Amino acid sequence: MKLIITWILSTIALLISSWLVPGAKVSGFWAGLIAALVLGVVNATIRPLLVILTLPINILTLGLFTLIINALMVWLVSAILPGFSIASFWTALVFSVILSVIMWIMEVIIK
């Protein structure tokens, strides 16, 4: 049950983020639902591997390189899914930061 609630909250956060960021588009709720699912799977599988591989760069930048990795994950999902589009890397970077902030706010409100 907790997984489904997290999935729906991620979808809502994704839709709000796409509304706030120019250049990010989600074609509808169902596309957002699928994008949130794919983004969750990508973040659970590919992201940890990239974080480990880029650990020296991440240490040198005091963890800021993680923002680049998050943007790349969002950009990858937008390249895979037809109903979710991101215009550029910089749009993906802003989108991922706003998405993270919205998810954090939602978690604080729920707890």
C-alpha atoms as an extended CHARMM CRD file, in Angstrom:
* protein
*
       111  EXT
         1         1  MET       CA              0.0000000000        0.0000000000        0.0000000000  PROA      1               0.0000000000
         2         2  LYS       CA              2.8490000000        2.3810000000        0.8580000000  PROA      2               0.0000000000
         3         3  LEU       CA              4.4110000000        1.7460000000       -2.5460000000  PROA      3               0.0000000000
         4         4  ILE       CA              1.2010000000        2.7260000000       -4.3600000000  PROA      4               0.0000000000
         5         5  ILE       CA              0.8600000000        5.9080000000       -2.2940000000  PROA      5               0.0000000000
         6         6  THR       CA              4.4800000000        6.8290000000       -3.0550000000  PROA      6               0.0000000000
         7         7  TRP       CA              3.8750000000        6.1500000000       -6.7430000000  PROA      7               0.0000000000
         8         8  ILE       CA              0.8120000000        8.4210000000       -6.8200000000  PROA      8               0.0000000000
         9         9  LEU       CA              2.6430000000       11.1610000000       -4.8970000000  PROA      9               0.0000000000
        10        10  SER       CA              5.5500000000       10.8940000000       -7.3380000000  PROA      10              0.0000000000
        11        11  THR       CA              3.0950000000       11.2560000000      -10.2050000000  PROA      11              0.0000000000
        12        12  ILE       CA              1.5550000000       14.3650000000       -8.6620000000  PROA      12              0.0000000000
        13        13  ALA       CA              5.0160000000       15.8320000000       -8.0300000000  PROA      13              0.0000000000
        14        14  LEU       CA              6.0130000000       15.0590000000      -11.6150000000  PROA      14              0.0000000000
        15        15  LEU       CA              2.8910000000       16.7630000000      -12.9680000000  PROA      15              0.0000000000
        16        16  ILE       CA              3.4260000000       19.8390000000      -10.7720000000  PROA      16              0.0000000000
        17        17  SER       CA              7.0890000000       20.0260000000      -11.8080000000  PROA      17              0.0000000000
        18        18  SER       CA              6.1920000000       19.8140000000      -15.4900000000  PROA      18              0.0000000000
        19        19  TRP       CA              3.6900000000       22.6120000000      -14.9780000000  PROA      19              0.0000000000
        20        20  LEU       CA              6.3210000000       24.8120000000      -13.2850000000  PROA      20              0.0000000000
        21        21  VAL       CA              9.2560000000       24.1950000000      -15.6230000000  PROA      21              0.0000000000
        22        22  PRO       CA              9.0480000000       25.5530000000      -19.1620000000  PROA      22              0.0000000000
        23        23  GLY       CA             10.3030000000       22.9560000000      -21.6300000000  PROA      23              0.0000000000
        24        24  ALA       CA              9.0430000000       19.9890000000      -19.6000000000  PROA      24              0.0000000000
        25        25  LYS       CA              5.7900000000       18.4280000000      -20.7630000000  PROA      25              0.0000000000
        26        26  VAL       CA              3.6600000000       15.5230000000      -19.5990000000  PROA      26              0.0000000000
        27        27  SER       CA              0.7790000000       14.7360000000      -21.9240000000  PROA      27              0.0000000000
        28        28  GLY       CA             -1.6220000000       13.6640000000      -19.1700000000  PROA      28              0.0000000000
        29        29  PHE       CA             -2.1390000000       11.8830000000      -15.8800000000  PROA      29              0.0000000000
        30        30  TRP       CA             -1.5740000000        8.4080000000      -17.3300000000  PROA      30              0.0000000000
        31        31  ALA       CA              1.6470000000        9.4900000000      -19.0080000000  PROA      31              0.0000000000
        32        32  GLY       CA              2.7200000000       11.0000000000      -15.6840000000  PROA      32              0.0000000000
        33        33  LEU       CA              1.8750000000        7.7670000000      -13.8990000000  PROA      33              0.0000000000
        34        34  ILE       CA              3.9940000000        5.7450000000      -16.3130000000  PROA      34              0.0000000000
        35        35  ALA       CA              6.8040000000        8.3390000000      -16.2300000000  PROA      35              0.0000000000
        36        36  ALA       CA              6.8690000000        8.2160000000      -12.4210000000  PROA      36              0.0000000000
        37        37  LEU       CA              7.0500000000        4.4220000000      -12.5390000000  PROA      37              0.0000000000
        38        38  VAL       CA              9.8460000000        4.3610000000      -15.1230000000  PROA      38              0.0000000000
        39        39  LEU       CA             11.7400000000        7.1240000000      -13.2910000000  PROA      39              0.0000000000
        40        40  GLY       CA             11.4760000000        5.1040000000      -10.0740000000  PROA      40              0.0000000000
        41        41  VAL       CA             12.8010000000        1.9760000000      -11.7780000000  PROA      41              0.0000000000
        42        42  VAL       CA             15.6440000000        3.9040000000      -13.4380000000  PROA      42              0.0000000000
        43        43  ASN       CA             16.5450000000        5.5730000000      -10.1350000000  PROA      43              0.0000000000
        44        44  ALA       CA             16.5440000000        2.1950000000       -8.3860000000  PROA      44              0.0000000000
        45        45  THR       CA             18.6620000000        0.3900000000      -10.9860000000  PROA      45              0.0000000000
        46        46  ILE       CA             20.8620000000        2.6640000000      -13.1120000000  PROA      46              0.0000000000
        47        47  ARG       CA             21.3910000000        5.6040000000      -10.7440000000  PROA      47              0.0000000000
        48        48  PRO       CA             23.2510000000        3.6650000000       -7.9920000000  PROA      48              0.0000000000
        49        49  LEU       CA             25.6430000000        2.2840000000      -10.5880000000  PROA      49              0.0000000000
        50        50  LEU       CA             26.3510000000        5.7750000000      -11.9520000000  PROA      50              0.0000000000
        51        51  VAL       CA             26.8520000000        7.1570000000       -8.4530000000  PROA      51              0.0000000000
        52        52  ILE       CA             29.4370000000        4.4570000000       -7.7130000000  PROA      52              0.0000000000
        53        53  LEU       CA             31.2140000000        4.9380000000      -11.0430000000  PROA      53              0.0000000000
        54        54  THR       CA             31.4070000000        8.7120000000      -10.5970000000  PROA      54              0.0000000000
        55        55  LEU       CA             32.3430000000        8.6260000000       -6.9080000000  PROA      55              0.0000000000
        56        56  PRO       CA             35.6830000000       10.4420000000       -7.3660000000  PROA      56              0.0000000000
        57        57  ILE       CA             33.9950000000       13.3030000000       -9.2360000000  PROA      57              0.0000000000
        58        58  ASN       CA             31.2160000000       13.3400000000       -6.6560000000  PROA      58              0.0000000000
        59        59  ILE       CA             33.7430000000       13.6270000000       -3.8270000000  PROA      59              0.0000000000
        60        60  LEU       CA             35.6080000000       16.4500000000       -5.5950000000  PROA      60              0.0000000000
        61        61  THR       CA             32.3820000000       18.4000000000       -6.1390000000  PROA      61              0.0000000000
        62        62  LEU       CA             31.1480000000       17.7160000000       -2.5850000000  PROA      62              0.0000000000
        63        63  GLY       CA             28.1490000000       15.7950000000       -3.8830000000  PROA      63              0.0000000000
        64        64  LEU       CA             26.9640000000       18.3520000000       -6.4100000000  PROA      64              0.0000000000
        65        65  PHE       CA             27.6330000000       15.9620000000       -9.2790000000  PROA      65              0.0000000000
        66        66  THR       CA             24.6240000000       13.9960000000       -8.0010000000  PROA      66              0.0000000000
        67        67  LEU       CA             22.4590000000       16.7840000000       -9.4260000000  PROA      67              0.0000000000
        68        68  ILE       CA             23.9290000000       16.0490000000      -12.8530000000  PROA      68              0.0000000000
        69        69  ILE       CA             23.1870000000       12.3320000000      -12.4230000000  PROA      69              0.0000000000
        70        70  ASN       CA             19.5870000000       13.1140000000      -11.4220000000  PROA      70              0.0000000000
        71        71  ALA       CA             19.1800000000       15.3390000000      -14.4780000000  PROA      71              0.0000000000
        72        72  LEU       CA             20.5670000000       12.5870000000      -16.7080000000  PROA      72              0.0000000000
        73        73  MET       CA             18.0760000000       10.0870000000      -15.2650000000  PROA      73              0.0000000000
        74        74  VAL       CA             15.1680000000       12.4600000000      -15.9760000000  PROA      74              0.0000000000
        75        75  TRP       CA             16.5100000000       13.1170000000      -19.4690000000  PROA      75              0.0000000000
        76        76  LEU       CA             16.8520000000        9.3680000000      -20.0900000000  PROA      76              0.0000000000
        77        77  VAL       CA             13.2430000000        8.7270000000      -19.0800000000  PROA      77              0.0000000000
        78        78  SER       CA             12.0540000000       11.5380000000      -21.3430000000  PROA      78              0.0000000000
        79        79  ALA       CA             13.9480000000        9.9400000000      -24.2340000000  PROA      79              0.0000000000
        80        80  ILE       CA             12.2620000000        6.5790000000      -23.5770000000  PROA      80              0.0000000000
        81        81  LEU       CA              8.6480000000        7.6590000000      -23.0130000000  PROA      81              0.0000000000
        82        82  PRO       CA              6.6030000000        9.3700000000      -25.7280000000  PROA      82              0.0000000000
        83        83  GLY       CA              4.2200000000       11.2120000000      -23.3340000000  PROA      83              0.0000000000
        84        84  PHE       CA              6.9930000000       12.8150000000      -21.2830000000  PROA      84              0.0000000000
        85        85  SER       CA              9.4050000000       15.2920000000      -22.8730000000  PROA      85              0.0000000000
        86        86  ILE       CA             12.2490000000       17.4530000000      -21.6450000000  PROA      86              0.0000000000
        87        87  ALA       CA             13.6100000000       20.1100000000      -24.0150000000  PROA      87              0.0000000000
        88        88  SER       CA             17.2680000000       20.1770000000      -22.9500000000  PROA      88              0.0000000000
        89        89  PHE       CA             19.7650000000       19.0770000000      -20.3300000000  PROA      89              0.0000000000
        90        90  TRP       CA             19.3580000000       22.3570000000      -18.4390000000  PROA      90              0.0000000000
        91        91  THR       CA             15.6080000000       21.8820000000      -18.3860000000  PROA      91              0.0000000000
        92        92  ALA       CA             16.1850000000       18.3830000000      -16.9990000000  PROA      92              0.0000000000
        93        93  LEU       CA             18.4600000000       19.8200000000      -14.3160000000  PROA      93              0.0000000000
        94        94  VAL       CA             15.9100000000       22.4130000000      -13.1850000000  PROA      94              0.0000000000
        95        95  PHE       CA             13.1250000000       19.8330000000      -13.4420000000  PROA      95              0.0000000000
        96        96  SER       CA             14.9940000000       17.3130000000      -11.2690000000  PROA      96              0.0000000000
        97        97  VAL       CA             15.7300000000       19.9200000000       -8.5870000000  PROA      97              0.0000000000
        98        98  ILE       CA             12.1210000000       21.1050000000       -8.4720000000  PROA      98              0.0000000000
        99        99  LEU       CA             10.8800000000       17.5030000000       -8.4770000000  PROA      99              0.0000000000
       100       100  SER       CA             13.1300000000       16.7040000000       -5.5170000000  PROA      100             0.0000000000
       101       101  VAL       CA             11.9340000000       19.7490000000       -3.5730000000  PROA      101             0.0000000000
       102       102  ILE       CA              8.2700000000       18.9370000000       -4.2200000000  PROA      102             0.0000000000
       103       103  MET       CA              8.7770000000       15.3030000000       -3.1920000000  PROA      103             0.0000000000
       104       104  TRP       CA             10.5260000000       16.4470000000       -0.0100000000  PROA      104             0.0000000000
       105       105  ILE       CA              7.6520000000       18.8290000000        0.8250000000  PROA      105             0.0000000000
       106       106  MET       CA              5.1060000000       16.0410000000        0.2310000000  PROA      106             0.0000000000
       107       107  GLU       CA              7.0180000000       13.6700000000        2.5120000000  PROA      107             0.0000000000
       108       108  VAL       CA              7.1730000000       16.3030000000        5.2690000000  PROA      108             0.0000000000
       109       109  ILE       CA              3.4260000000       16.9580000000        4.9980000000  PROA      109             0.0000000000
       110       110  ILE       CA              2.4980000000       13.2740000000        5.0450000000  PROA      110             0.0000000000
       111       111  LYS       CA              4.7040000000       12.4300000000        8.0300000000  PROA      111             0.0000000000
